[in-house]
Short mmCIF file of C-alpha atoms in Angstrom, two decimals:
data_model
loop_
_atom_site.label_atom_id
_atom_site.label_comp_id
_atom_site.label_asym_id
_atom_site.label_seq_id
_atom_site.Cartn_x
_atom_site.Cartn_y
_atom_site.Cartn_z
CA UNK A 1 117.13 78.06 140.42
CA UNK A 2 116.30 81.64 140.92
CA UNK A 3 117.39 84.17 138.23
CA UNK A 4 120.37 86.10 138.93
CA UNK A 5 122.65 89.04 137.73
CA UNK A 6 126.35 89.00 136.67
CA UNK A 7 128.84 91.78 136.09
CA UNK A 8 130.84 91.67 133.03
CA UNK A 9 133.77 93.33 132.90
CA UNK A 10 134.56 94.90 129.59
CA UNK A 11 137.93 95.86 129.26
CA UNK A 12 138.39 98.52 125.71
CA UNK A 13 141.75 98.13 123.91
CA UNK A 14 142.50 102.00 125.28
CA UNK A 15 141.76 101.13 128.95
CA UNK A 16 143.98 102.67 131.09
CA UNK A 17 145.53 99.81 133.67
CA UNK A 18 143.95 99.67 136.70
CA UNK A 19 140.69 101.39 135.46
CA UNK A 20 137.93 98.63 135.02
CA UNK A 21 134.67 99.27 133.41
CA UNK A 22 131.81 96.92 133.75
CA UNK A 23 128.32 95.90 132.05
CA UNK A 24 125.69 93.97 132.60
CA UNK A 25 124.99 90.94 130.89
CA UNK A 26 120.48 90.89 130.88
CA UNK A 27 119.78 86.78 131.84
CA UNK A 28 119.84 84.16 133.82
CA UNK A 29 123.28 83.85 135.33
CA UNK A 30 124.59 80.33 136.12
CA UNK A 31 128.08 78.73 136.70
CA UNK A 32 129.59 76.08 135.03
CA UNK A 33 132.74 73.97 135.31
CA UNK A 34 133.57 73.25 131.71
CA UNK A 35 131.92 73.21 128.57
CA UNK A 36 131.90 70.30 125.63
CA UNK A 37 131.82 70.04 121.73
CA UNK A 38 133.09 72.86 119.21
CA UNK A 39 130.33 74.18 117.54
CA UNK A 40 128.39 76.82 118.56
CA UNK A 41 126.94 78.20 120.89
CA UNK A 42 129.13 76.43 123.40
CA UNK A 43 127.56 73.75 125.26
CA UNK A 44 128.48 74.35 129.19
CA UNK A 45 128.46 71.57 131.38
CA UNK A 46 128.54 70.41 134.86
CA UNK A 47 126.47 73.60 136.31
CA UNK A 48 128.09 74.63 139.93
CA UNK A 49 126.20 76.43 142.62
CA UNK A 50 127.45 80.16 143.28
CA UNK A 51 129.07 79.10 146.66
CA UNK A 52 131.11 76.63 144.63
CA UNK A 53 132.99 79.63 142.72
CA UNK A 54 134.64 81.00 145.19
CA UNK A 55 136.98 77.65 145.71
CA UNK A 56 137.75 77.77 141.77
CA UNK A 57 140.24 79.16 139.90
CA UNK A 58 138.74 78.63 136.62
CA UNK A 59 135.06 78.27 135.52
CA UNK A 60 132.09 79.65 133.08
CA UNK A 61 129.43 82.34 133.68
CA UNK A 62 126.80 81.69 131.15
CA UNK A 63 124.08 84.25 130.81
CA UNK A 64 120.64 82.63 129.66
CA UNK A 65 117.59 84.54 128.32
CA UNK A 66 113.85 83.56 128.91
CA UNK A 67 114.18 80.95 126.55
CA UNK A 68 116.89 79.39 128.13
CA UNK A 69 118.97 79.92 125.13
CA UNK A 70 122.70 80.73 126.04
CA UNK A 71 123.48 84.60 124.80
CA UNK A 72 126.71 85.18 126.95
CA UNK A 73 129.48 83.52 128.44
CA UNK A 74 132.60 84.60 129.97
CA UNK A 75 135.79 81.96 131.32
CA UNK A 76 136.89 83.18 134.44
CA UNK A 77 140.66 82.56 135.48
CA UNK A 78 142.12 83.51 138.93
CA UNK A 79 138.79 86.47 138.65
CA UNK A 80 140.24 87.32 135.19
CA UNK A 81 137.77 87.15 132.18
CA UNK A 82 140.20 85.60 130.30
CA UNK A 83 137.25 84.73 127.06
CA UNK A 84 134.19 86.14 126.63
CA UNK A 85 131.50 85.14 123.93
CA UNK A 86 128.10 86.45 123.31
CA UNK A 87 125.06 84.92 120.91
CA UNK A 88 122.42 86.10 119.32
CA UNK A 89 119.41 84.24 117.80
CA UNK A 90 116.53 85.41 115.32
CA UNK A 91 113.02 84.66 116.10
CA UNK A 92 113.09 80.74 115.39
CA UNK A 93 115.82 80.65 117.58
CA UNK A 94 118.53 79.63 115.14
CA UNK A 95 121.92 81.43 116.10
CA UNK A 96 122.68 84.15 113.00
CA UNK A 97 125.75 85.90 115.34
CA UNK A 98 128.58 84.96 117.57
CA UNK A 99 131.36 87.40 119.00
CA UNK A 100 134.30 85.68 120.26
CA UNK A 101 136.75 87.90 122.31
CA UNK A 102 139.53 86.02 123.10
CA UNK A 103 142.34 86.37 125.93
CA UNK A 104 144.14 89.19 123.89
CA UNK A 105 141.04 90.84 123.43
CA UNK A 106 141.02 90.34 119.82
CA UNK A 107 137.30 90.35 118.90
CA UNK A 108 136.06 87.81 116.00
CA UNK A 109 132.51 87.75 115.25
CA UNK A 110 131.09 84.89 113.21
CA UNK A 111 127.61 85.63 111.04
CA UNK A 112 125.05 82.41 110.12
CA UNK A 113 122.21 81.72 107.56
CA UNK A 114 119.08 80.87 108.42
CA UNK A 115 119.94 76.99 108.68
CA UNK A 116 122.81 77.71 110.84
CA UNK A 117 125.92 77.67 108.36
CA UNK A 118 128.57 80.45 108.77
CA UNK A 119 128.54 82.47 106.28
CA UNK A 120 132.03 83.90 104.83
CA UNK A 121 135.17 84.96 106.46
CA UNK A 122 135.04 85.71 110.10
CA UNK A 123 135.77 89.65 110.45
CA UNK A 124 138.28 90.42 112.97
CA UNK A 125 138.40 94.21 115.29
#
């Protein structure tokens, strides 16, 4: 599947309504219809063909680097990004960070050890 670009739309707690700012996510973007399991990084599943998205209301964009290690993913709702998280990995490709934004746009990030256990309290913005 050829590698592809997605917008994310990044919405600050300050945004003024109706005033949308966007980034983009560096990957491989692919859709997805759901995702299984609870630990992460999130395992998506059922990958859909961009063509398919446009007869959803709700589905994933996960952003893949050249490893084809998930480092983003956003759940779409009716066009909303309605959650949003985004991974990084050190060297031996073990996750050591998630950040979790959810639909309120609380943020909650989520730091690992080098075997993959979280380590402390998650800290909250």
């Amino acid at each position: 599947m050829p590698a592809r670009t997605c917008a994310i739309i990044v919405v600050p707690r300050n945004h003024a309504p109706g005033e949308a700012m966007s980034e983009t996510m560096a990957g491989t973007c692919r859709f997805f219809l759901t995702y299984s399991g609870v630990n992460l990084p999130l395992k998506l599943m059922t990958e859909l063909e961009p063509e398919q998205i446009g007869h959803r209301n709700t589905y994933f964009q996960g952003y893949f680097d050249e490893q084809d290690r998930l480092v983003g993913l956003q759940k779409m709702v009716y066009g909303e990004v309605e959650m949003e998280h985004r991974y990084a990995y050190d060297r031996n490709g073990k996750l050591r960070r998630a950040e979790i934004t959810d639909a309120d746009g609380e943020l909650t990030v989520l730091d690992f050890d080098e075997d993959g256990f979280r380590l402390a309290d998650a800290t909250r913005d």
